[in-house]
Coordinates of C-alpha atoms in Angstrom, one line a residue:
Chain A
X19 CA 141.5 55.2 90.5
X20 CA 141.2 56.4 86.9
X21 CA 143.2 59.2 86.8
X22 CA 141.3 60.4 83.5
X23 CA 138.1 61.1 85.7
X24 CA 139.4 64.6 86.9
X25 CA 135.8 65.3 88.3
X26 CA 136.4 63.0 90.7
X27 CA 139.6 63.0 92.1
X28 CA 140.5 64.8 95.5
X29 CA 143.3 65.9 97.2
X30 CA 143.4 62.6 99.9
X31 CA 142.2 60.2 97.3
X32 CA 145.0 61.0 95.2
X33 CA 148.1 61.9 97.5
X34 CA 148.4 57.8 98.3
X35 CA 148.3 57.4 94.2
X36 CA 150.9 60.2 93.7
X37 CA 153.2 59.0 96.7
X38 CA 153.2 55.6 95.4
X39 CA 154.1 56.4 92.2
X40 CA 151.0 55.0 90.8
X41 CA 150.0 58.8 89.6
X42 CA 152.5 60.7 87.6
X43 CA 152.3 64.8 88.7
X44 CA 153.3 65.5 84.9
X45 CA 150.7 63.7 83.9
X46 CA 148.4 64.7 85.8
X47 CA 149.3 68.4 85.4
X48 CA 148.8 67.7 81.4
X49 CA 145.2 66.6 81.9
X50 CA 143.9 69.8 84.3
X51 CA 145.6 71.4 81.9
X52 CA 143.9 70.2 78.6
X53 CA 140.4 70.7 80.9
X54 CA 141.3 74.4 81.7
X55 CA 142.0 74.7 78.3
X56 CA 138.2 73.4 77.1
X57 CA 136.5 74.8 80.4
X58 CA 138.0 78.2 80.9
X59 CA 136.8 79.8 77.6
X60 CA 133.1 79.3 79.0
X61 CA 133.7 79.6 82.9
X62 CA 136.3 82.4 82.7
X63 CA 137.4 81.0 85.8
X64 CA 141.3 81.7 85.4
X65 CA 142.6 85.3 84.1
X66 CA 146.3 83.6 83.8
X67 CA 147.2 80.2 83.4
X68 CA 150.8 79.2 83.9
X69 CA 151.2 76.2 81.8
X70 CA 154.7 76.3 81.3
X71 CA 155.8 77.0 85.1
X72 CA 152.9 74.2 86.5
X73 CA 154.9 71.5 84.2
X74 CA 157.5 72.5 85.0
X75 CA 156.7 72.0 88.9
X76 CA 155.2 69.0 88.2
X77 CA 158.3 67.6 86.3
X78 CA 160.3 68.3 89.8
X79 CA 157.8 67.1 91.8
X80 CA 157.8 63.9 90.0
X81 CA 161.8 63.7 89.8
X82 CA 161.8 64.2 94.0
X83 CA 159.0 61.4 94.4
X84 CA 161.5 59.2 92.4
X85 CA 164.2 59.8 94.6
X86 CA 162.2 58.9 97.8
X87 CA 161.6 62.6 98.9
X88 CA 157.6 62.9 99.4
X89 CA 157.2 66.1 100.8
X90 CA 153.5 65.1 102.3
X91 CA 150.0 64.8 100.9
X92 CA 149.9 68.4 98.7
X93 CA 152.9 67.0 96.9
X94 CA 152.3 66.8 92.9
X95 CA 148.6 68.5 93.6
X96 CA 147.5 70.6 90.9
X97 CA 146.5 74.4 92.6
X98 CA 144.9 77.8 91.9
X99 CA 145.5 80.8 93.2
X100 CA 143.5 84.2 93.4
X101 CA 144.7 86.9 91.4
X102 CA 145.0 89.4 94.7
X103 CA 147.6 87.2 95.7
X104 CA 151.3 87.8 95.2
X105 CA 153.3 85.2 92.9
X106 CA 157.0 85.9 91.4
X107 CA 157.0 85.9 88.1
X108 CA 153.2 85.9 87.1
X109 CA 151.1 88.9 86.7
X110 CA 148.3 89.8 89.4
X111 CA 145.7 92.0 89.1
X112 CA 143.8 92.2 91.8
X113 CA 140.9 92.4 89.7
X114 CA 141.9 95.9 88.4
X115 CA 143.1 97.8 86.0
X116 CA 145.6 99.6 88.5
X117 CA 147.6 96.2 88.7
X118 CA 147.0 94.8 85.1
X119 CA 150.4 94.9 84.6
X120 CA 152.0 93.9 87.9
X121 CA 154.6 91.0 88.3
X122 CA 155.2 90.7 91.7
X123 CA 159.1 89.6 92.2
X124 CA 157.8 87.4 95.4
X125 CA 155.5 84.9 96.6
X126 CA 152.7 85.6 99.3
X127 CA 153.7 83.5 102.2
X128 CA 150.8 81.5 101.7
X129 CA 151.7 80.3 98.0
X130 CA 155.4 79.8 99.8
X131 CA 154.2 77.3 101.5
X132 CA 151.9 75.6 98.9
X133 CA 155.1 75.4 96.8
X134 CA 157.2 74.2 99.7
X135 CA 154.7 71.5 100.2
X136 CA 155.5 70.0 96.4
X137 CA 152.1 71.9 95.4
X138 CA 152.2 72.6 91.6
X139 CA 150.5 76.0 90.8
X140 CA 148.3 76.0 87.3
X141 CA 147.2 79.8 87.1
X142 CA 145.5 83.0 89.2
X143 CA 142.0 82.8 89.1
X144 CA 139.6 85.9 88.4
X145 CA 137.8 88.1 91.5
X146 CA 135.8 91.0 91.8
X147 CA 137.5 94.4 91.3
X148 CA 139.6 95.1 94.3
X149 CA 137.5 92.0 95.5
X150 CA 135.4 94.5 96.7
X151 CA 131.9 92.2 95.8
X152 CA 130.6 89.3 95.6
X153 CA 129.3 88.9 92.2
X154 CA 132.9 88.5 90.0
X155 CA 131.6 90.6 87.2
X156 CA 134.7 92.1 86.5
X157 CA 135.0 95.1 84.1
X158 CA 138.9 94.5 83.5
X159 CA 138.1 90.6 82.9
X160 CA 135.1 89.5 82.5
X161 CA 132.4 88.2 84.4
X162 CA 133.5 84.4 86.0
X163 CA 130.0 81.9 85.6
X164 CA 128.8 79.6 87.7
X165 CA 129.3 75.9 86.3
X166 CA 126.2 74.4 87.4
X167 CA 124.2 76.9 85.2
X168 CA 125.9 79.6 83.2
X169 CA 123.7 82.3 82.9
X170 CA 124.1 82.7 87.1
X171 CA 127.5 84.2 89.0
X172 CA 129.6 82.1 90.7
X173 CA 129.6 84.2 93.7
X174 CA 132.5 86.7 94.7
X175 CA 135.0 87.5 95.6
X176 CA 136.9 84.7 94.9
X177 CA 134.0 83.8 92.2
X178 CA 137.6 82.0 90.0
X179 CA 138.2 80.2 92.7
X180 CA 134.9 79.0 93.5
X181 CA 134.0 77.9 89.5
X182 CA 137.6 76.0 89.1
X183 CA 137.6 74.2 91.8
X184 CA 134.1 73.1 91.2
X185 CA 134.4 72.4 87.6
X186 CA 137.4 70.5 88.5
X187 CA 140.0 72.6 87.2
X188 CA 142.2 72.4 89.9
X189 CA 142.1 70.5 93.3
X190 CA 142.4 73.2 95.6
X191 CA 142.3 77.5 95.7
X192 CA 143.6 79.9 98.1
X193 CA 141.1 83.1 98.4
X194 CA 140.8 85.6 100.8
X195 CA 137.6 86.9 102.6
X196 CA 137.3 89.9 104.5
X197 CA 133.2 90.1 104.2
X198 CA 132.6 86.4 102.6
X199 CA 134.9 86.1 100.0
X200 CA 135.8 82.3 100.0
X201 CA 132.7 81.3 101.8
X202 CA 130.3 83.1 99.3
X203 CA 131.6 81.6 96.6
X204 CA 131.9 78.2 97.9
X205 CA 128.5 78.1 98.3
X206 CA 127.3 79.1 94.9
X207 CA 129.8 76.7 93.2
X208 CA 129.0 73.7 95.6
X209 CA 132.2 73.2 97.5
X210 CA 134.0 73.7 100.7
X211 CA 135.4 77.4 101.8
X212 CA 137.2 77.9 105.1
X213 CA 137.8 81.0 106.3
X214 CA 139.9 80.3 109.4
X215 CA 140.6 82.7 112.6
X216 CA 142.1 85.5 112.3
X217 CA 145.7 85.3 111.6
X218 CA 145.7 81.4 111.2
X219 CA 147.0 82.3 108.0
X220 CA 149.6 84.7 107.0
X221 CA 148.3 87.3 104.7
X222 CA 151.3 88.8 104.1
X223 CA 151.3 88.9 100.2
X224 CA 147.7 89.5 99.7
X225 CA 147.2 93.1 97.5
X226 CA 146.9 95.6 100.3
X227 CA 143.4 97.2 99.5
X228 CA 141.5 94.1 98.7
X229 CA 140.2 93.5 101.9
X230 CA 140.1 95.4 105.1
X231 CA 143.4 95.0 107.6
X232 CA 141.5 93.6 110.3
X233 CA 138.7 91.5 108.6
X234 CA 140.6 90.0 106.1
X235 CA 141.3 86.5 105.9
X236 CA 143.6 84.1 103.4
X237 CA 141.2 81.2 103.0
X238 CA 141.1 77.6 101.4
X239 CA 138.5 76.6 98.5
X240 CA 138.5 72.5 97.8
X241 CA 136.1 69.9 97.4
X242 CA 135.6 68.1 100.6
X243 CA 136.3 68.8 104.1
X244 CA 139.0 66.6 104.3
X245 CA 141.2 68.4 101.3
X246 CA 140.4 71.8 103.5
X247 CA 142.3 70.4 106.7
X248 CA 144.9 68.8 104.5
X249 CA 145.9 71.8 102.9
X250 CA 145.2 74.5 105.9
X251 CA 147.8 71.8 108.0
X252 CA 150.6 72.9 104.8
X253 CA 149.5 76.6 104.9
X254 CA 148.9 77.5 108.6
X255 CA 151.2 79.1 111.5
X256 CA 153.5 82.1 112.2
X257 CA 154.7 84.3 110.2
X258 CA 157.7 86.4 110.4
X259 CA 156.2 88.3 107.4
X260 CA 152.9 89.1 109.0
X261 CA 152.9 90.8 112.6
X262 CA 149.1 89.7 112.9
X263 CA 149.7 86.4 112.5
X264 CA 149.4 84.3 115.4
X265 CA 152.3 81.8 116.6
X266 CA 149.6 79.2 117.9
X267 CA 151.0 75.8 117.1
X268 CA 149.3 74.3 113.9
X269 CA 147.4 70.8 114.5
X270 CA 147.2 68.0 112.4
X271 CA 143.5 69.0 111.1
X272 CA 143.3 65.5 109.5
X273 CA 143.1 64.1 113.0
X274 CA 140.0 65.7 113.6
X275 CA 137.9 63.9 111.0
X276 CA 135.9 60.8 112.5
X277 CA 136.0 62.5 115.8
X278 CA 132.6 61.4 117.5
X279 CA 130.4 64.6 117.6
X280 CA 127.8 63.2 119.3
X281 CA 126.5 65.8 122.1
X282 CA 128.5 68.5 120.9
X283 CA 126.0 71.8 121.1
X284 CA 125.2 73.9 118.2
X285 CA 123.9 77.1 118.4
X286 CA 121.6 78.1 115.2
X287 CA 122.4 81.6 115.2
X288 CA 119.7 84.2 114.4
X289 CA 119.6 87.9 113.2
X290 CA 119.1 90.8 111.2
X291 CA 120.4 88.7 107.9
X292 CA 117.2 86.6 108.3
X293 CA 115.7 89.5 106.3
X294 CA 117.0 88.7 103.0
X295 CA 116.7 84.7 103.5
X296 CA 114.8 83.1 101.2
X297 CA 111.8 79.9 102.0
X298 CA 114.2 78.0 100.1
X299 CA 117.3 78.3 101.7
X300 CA 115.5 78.1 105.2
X301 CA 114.1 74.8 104.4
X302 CA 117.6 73.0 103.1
X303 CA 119.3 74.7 106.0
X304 CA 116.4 73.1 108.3
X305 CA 116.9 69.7 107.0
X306 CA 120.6 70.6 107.6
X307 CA 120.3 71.0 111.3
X308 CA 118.0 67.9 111.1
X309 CA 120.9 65.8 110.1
X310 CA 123.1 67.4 112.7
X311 CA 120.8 66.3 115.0
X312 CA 120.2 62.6 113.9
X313 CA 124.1 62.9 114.5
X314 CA 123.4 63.5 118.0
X315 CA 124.4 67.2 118.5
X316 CA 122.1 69.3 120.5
X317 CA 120.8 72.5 118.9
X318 CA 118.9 75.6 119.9
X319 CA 118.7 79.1 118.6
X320 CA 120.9 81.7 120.0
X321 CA 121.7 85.4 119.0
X322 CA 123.8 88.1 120.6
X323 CA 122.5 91.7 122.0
X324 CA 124.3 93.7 119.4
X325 CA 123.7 91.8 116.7
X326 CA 122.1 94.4 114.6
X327 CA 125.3 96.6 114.6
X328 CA 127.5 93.8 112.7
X329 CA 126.6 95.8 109.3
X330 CA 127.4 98.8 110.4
X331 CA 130.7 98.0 112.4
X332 CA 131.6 96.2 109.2
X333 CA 131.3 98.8 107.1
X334 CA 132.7 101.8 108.6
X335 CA 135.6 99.4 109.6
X336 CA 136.5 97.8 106.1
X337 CA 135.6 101.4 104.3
X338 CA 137.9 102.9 106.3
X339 CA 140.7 100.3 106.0
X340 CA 139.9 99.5 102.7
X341 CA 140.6 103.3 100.8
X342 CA 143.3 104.3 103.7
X343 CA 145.4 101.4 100.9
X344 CA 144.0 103.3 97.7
X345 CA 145.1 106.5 98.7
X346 CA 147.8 107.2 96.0
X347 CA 146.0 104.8 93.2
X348 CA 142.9 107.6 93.8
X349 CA 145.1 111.0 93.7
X350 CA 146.9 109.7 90.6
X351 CA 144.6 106.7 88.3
X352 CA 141.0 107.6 89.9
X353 CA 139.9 106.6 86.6
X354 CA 141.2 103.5 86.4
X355 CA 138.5 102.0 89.1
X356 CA 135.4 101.4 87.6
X357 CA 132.5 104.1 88.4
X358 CA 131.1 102.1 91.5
X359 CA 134.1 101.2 93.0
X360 CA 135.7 104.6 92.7
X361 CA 132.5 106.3 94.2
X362 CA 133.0 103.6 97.3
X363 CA 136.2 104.5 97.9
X364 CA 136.0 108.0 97.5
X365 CA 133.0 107.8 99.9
X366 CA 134.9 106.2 102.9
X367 CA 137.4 109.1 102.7
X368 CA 134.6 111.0 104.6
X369 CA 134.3 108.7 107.0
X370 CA 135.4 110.5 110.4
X371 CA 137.9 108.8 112.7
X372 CA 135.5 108.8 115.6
X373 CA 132.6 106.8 113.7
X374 CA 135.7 104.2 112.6
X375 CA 136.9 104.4 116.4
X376 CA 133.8 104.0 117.6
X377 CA 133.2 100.8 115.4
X378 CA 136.3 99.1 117.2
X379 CA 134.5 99.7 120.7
X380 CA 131.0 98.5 119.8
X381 CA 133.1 95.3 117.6
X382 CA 134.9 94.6 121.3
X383 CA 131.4 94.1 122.7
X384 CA 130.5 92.3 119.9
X385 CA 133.2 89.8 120.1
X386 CA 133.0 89.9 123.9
X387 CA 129.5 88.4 123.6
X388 CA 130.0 85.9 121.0
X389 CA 132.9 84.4 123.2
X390 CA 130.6 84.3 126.2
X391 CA 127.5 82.8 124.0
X392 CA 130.4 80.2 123.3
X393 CA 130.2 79.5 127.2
X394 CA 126.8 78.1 126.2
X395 CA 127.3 76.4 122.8
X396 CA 130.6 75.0 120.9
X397 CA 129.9 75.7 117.3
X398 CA 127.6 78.1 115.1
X399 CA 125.3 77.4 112.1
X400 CA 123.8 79.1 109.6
X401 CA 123.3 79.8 105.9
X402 CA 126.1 81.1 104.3
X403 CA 124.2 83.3 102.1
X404 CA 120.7 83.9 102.7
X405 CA 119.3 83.6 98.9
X406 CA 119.9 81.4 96.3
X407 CA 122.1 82.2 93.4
X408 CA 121.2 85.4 91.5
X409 CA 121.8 84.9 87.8
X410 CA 124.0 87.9 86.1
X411 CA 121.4 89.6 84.9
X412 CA 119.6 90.2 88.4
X413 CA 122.9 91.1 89.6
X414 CA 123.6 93.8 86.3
X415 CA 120.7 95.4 87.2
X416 CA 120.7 95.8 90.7
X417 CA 117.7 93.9 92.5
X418 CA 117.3 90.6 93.9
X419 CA 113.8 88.6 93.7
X420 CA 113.5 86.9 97.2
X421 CA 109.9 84.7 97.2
X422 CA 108.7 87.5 95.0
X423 CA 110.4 90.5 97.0
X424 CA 112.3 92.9 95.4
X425 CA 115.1 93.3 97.3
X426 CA 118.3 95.9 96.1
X427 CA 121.2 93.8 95.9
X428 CA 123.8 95.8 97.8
X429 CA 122.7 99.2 99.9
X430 CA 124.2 100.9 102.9
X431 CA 125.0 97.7 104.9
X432 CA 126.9 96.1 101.5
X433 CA 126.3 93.5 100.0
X434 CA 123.1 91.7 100.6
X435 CA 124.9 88.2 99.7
X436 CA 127.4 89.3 102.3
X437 CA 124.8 89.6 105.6
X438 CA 125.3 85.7 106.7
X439 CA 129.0 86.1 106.6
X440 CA 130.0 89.2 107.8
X441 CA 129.7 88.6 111.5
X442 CA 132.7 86.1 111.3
X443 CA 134.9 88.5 109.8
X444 CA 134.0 91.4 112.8
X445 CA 135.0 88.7 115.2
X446 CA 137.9 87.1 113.4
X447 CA 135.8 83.6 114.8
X448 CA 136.9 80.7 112.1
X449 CA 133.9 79.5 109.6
X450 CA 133.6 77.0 107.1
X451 CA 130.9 77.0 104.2
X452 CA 129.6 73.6 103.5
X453 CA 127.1 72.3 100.8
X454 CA 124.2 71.5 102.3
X455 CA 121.5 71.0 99.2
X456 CA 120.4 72.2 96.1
X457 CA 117.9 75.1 94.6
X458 CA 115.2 74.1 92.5
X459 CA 117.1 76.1 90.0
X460 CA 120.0 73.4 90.6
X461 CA 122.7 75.5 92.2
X462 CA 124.1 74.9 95.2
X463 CA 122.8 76.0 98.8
X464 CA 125.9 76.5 101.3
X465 CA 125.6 76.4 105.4
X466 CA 128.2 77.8 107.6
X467 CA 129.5 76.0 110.6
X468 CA 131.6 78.1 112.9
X469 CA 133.4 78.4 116.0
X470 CA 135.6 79.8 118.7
X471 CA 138.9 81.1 118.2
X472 CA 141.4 78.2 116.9
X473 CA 138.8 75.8 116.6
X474 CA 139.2 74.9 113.3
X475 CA 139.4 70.8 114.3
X476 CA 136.3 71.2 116.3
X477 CA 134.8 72.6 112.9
X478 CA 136.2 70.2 110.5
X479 CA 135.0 66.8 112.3
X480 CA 131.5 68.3 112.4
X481 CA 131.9 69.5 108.9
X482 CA 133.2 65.9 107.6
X483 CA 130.6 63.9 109.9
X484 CA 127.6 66.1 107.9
X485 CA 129.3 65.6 104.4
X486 CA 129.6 61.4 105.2
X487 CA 125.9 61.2 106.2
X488 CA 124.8 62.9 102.7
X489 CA 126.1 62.9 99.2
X490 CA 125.8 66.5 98.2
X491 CA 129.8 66.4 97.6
X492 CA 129.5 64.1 95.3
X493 CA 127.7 66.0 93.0
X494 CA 129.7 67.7 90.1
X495 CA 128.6 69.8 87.8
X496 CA 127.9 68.9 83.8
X497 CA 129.7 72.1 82.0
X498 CA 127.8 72.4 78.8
X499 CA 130.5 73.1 76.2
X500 CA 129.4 74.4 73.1
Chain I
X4 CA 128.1 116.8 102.7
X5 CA 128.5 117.9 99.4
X6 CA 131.4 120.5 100.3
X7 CA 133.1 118.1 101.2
X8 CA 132.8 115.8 98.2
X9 CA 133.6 118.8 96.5
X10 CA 137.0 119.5 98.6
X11 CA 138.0 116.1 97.8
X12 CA 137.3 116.7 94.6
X13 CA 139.3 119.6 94.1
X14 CA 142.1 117.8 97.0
X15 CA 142.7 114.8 94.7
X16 CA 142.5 116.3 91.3
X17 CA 139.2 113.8 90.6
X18 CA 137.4 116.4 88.0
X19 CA 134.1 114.2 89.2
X20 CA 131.2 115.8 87.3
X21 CA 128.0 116.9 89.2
X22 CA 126.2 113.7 88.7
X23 CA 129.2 111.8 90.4
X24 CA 129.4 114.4 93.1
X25 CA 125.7 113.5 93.8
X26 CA 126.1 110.1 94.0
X27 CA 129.3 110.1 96.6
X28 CA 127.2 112.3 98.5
X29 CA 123.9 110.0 98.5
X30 CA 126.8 106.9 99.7
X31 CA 128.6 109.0 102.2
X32 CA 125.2 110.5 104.1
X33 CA 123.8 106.6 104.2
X34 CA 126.8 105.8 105.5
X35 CA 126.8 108.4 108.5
X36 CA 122.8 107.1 108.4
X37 CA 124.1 103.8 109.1
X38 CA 127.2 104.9 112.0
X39 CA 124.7 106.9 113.8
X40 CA 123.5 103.6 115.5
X41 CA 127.2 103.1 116.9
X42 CA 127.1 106.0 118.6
X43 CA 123.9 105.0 120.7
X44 CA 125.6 102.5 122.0
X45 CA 127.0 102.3 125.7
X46 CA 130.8 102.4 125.4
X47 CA 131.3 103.6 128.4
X48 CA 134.7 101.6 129.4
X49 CA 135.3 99.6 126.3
X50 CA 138.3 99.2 124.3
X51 CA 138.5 99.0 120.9
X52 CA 139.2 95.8 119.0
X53 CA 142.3 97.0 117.4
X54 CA 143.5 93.7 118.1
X55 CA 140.5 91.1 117.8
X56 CA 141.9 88.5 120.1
X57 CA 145.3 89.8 121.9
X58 CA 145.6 86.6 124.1
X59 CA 146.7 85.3 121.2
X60 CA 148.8 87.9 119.3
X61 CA 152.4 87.7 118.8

């Protein structure tokens, strides 16, 4: 393994290397460093990097490894971290201006536990505003661009995220997504984004306000399927900290991977969100669901009755949520939140408790009839967003071009890049965004597999068997420096 | 609609100007657009998912 090949190292190619001693944590630190360093100026990826502390980490890491105490496979791994996550000592934003000066004197749980498994932590990567978007054109720090061209986003929220680990500036992030905030991203930039079930991971530590109570999710950006369930094994399980985390026992997600998936039955899920999916995205996702099949699992479409309320339960749900956590920030720095997301949060405080009420009823029949359609069919697959990826202009101003359709980029129902994803975040069900092709433009086209509750292993095998029969993962992107 | 904008305006010390008034109102009458459908539903019965999956809460 040539350690100087960044691009192509990954979390279980490398943990054997680093255990061995035949890797030196220091040294590799030095060299994401040095590539942060070049890359970040152009990909704005990062909002903080924490050179000093990640030596630092790495320099214990390396001393422990030494003395025979390998703490486990994300020991000596080079990390990022989105900036709406607590970490002691560094400053995070949020994405806002409300927070630009916050230095949290705790960890998240979730970065705990990174940090308990030996994982070294380079910086906090950028995210929309509040992450309330998916485009990471941030006002307060800039606009985060998409490595495989420049000129397009890199998807939001978690748009840093997304663009590091993709440009190989660190092995692994930790997002969140409350309407498609890891998966979106993961998409546009080419790699893998799980958004587990609900309370898999503990959120306690995540800025309260960037992301709805109930449909927010911590989440795990890295390159392959197999880094995904190494690091959700170090990051999953109870949490004292968290009262909606759940206490089911965490697997060994590793075990998963190889598992034979032949007959396994996939339902292609169909719905309102076909609306804004483009010829393009339905003919890589097609030959997608071909290769599932030449895998031997079974496929046929299936929907839900309700399926046309998702949007709206969404909406009135995280709205609601969402500014009930803004309340001071808005009576005392309203004009520290740029125009549109001030005018969004001001708008849900009109919202009346029986419209956000009656959203939790219609969401129990929603969730009631995806659990019986999984009587019928074990997994879910679909796009992960329905268009390929705008470039920052189209998003600036507002409208999408869909096979020559102007479409408005975000209306009533949100985000139109958000319509694939949402329906996992109303029913909490665990998703993982895969790379499944490429645009003509040469950006990445993501698919979603998905599944019942806890069924993060059944979704990882099939994951991993679709990435081993094609190479999409291997393909990094050429960051044009000038 | 717009009174209330305007209350909240005046409640949280916002000193939004008309234009900005306008444009909370457009978002917050799509958004009752939008919840309208909810209520057409047949609820009769149902809980809400305060807790998405309680078999397996704490």
């Amino acid at each position: 393994m040539n350690i100087q090949d960044l691009e192509k190292l990954t979390i279980a190619g490398l943990a054997p290397e680093i255990k061995s001693r035949k890797i030196s944590p220091v040294e590799l630190t030095r060299l994401f460093l040095d590539r942060i360093e070049r890359l970040n100026p152009v990909l704005n990826a990062y909002v903080t990097v924490t050179a000093d502390d990640a030596l630092a980490q790495a320099k214990r890491a390396e001393e422990e490894i030494a003395q025979g105490r390998y703490r486990g496979p994300l020991h000596g791994i080079p990390f990022s971290i989105k900036d709406n996550i607590a970490t002691q000592g560094v400053r995070t934003t949020a994405g806002s201006k409300v927070l630009d000066n916050w230095i949290p004197d705790f960890d998240a749980s979730v970065v705990a536990r990174l940090k308990d498994a030996g994982a070294m932590i380079l910086g906090k990567t950028n995210l929309h505003e509040w992450a309330l978007g998916g485009t990471t054109i941030n006002p307060f720090y800039g606009t985060t661009h998409n490595p495989w061209d420049l000129n397009r986003i890199a998807g939001g929220s978690s748009g840093g995220s997304g663009a590091a680990v993709a440009a190989s500036l660190c092995l692994g992030s930790i997002g969140t997504d409350s309407a498609q905030s890891v998966r979106n991203p993961a998409s546009m930039c080419g790699v893998v984004g799980l958004k587990p079930t609900y309370g898999r991971i503990s959120q306690y530590g995540t800025v309260p306000g960037t992301g709805a109570y109930s449909c927010n999710h911590t989440g795990i950006l890295a390159k392959t399927v197999e880094d995904a369930a190494i690091v959700l094994a170090a990051v999953a399980g109870h949490d004292l900290k968290d009262p909606l985390s759940a206490r089911k026992p965490v697997p060994k997600y590793s075990d998963s991977l190889g598992k034979n998936v032949k007959g396994l039955k996939v339902g292609i899920l169909r719905g309102y969100f076909e609306e804004v999916m483009a010829a393009e995205v339905k003919e890589t996702f097609d030959e997608a669901v071909a290769v599932l099949k030449s895998l031997g699992m079974e496929t046929e479409e299936v929907t839900i009755p309700h399926m046309d309320l998702i949007p709206a339960v969404k909406v009135c749900t995280s709205r609601v949520e969402n500014s009930s956590a803004h309340d001071h920030n808005l009576r005392t720095r309203a004009r520290d939140y740029s125009p549109q997301t001030l005018y969004a949060y001001l708008s849900a405080l009109l919202v009346p408790a029986s419209s956000y009420l009656m959203a939790q009823r219609v969401r129990r029949i929603i969730c009631d009839e995806f659990h019986a359609l999984l009587q019928r069919v074990q997994l879910f697959a679909l796009p992960t967003v329905g268009f390929t990826v705008p470039t920052i202009q189209e998003c600036n101003e507002g409208w999408l071009d869909i096979d020559g359709k102007k479409i408005r980029r975000q209306d009533e129902r949100g985000g139109a890049d958000s319509l694939c994803a949402i329906p996992f975040n109303v029913t909490g069900l665990p998703s993982l965004s895969v790379c499944c092709g490429f645009s003509k433009a040469t950006t990445p086209i993501g698919m979603q597999i998905a599944g019942g509750p806890f069924q993060e292993e059944l979704i990882f095998s099939v994951a991993h068997a679709y990435e081993q029969a094609t190479d999409w993962h291997n393909r990094r992107p050429q960051v044009a420096v000038s | 609609m717009k009174d209330a904008v305007q209350r909240i305006n005046v409640e949280y010390g916002l000193n939004l100007t008309e234009e900005e008034i306008e444009i909370i109102t457009k978002q917050v009458e799509a958004g009752k657009r939008l919840f309208q459908k909810l209520y057409e539903v047949d609820v009769e019965g149902v809980v809400p998912a305060l807790k998405i999956d309680p078999a397996e809460r704490p």
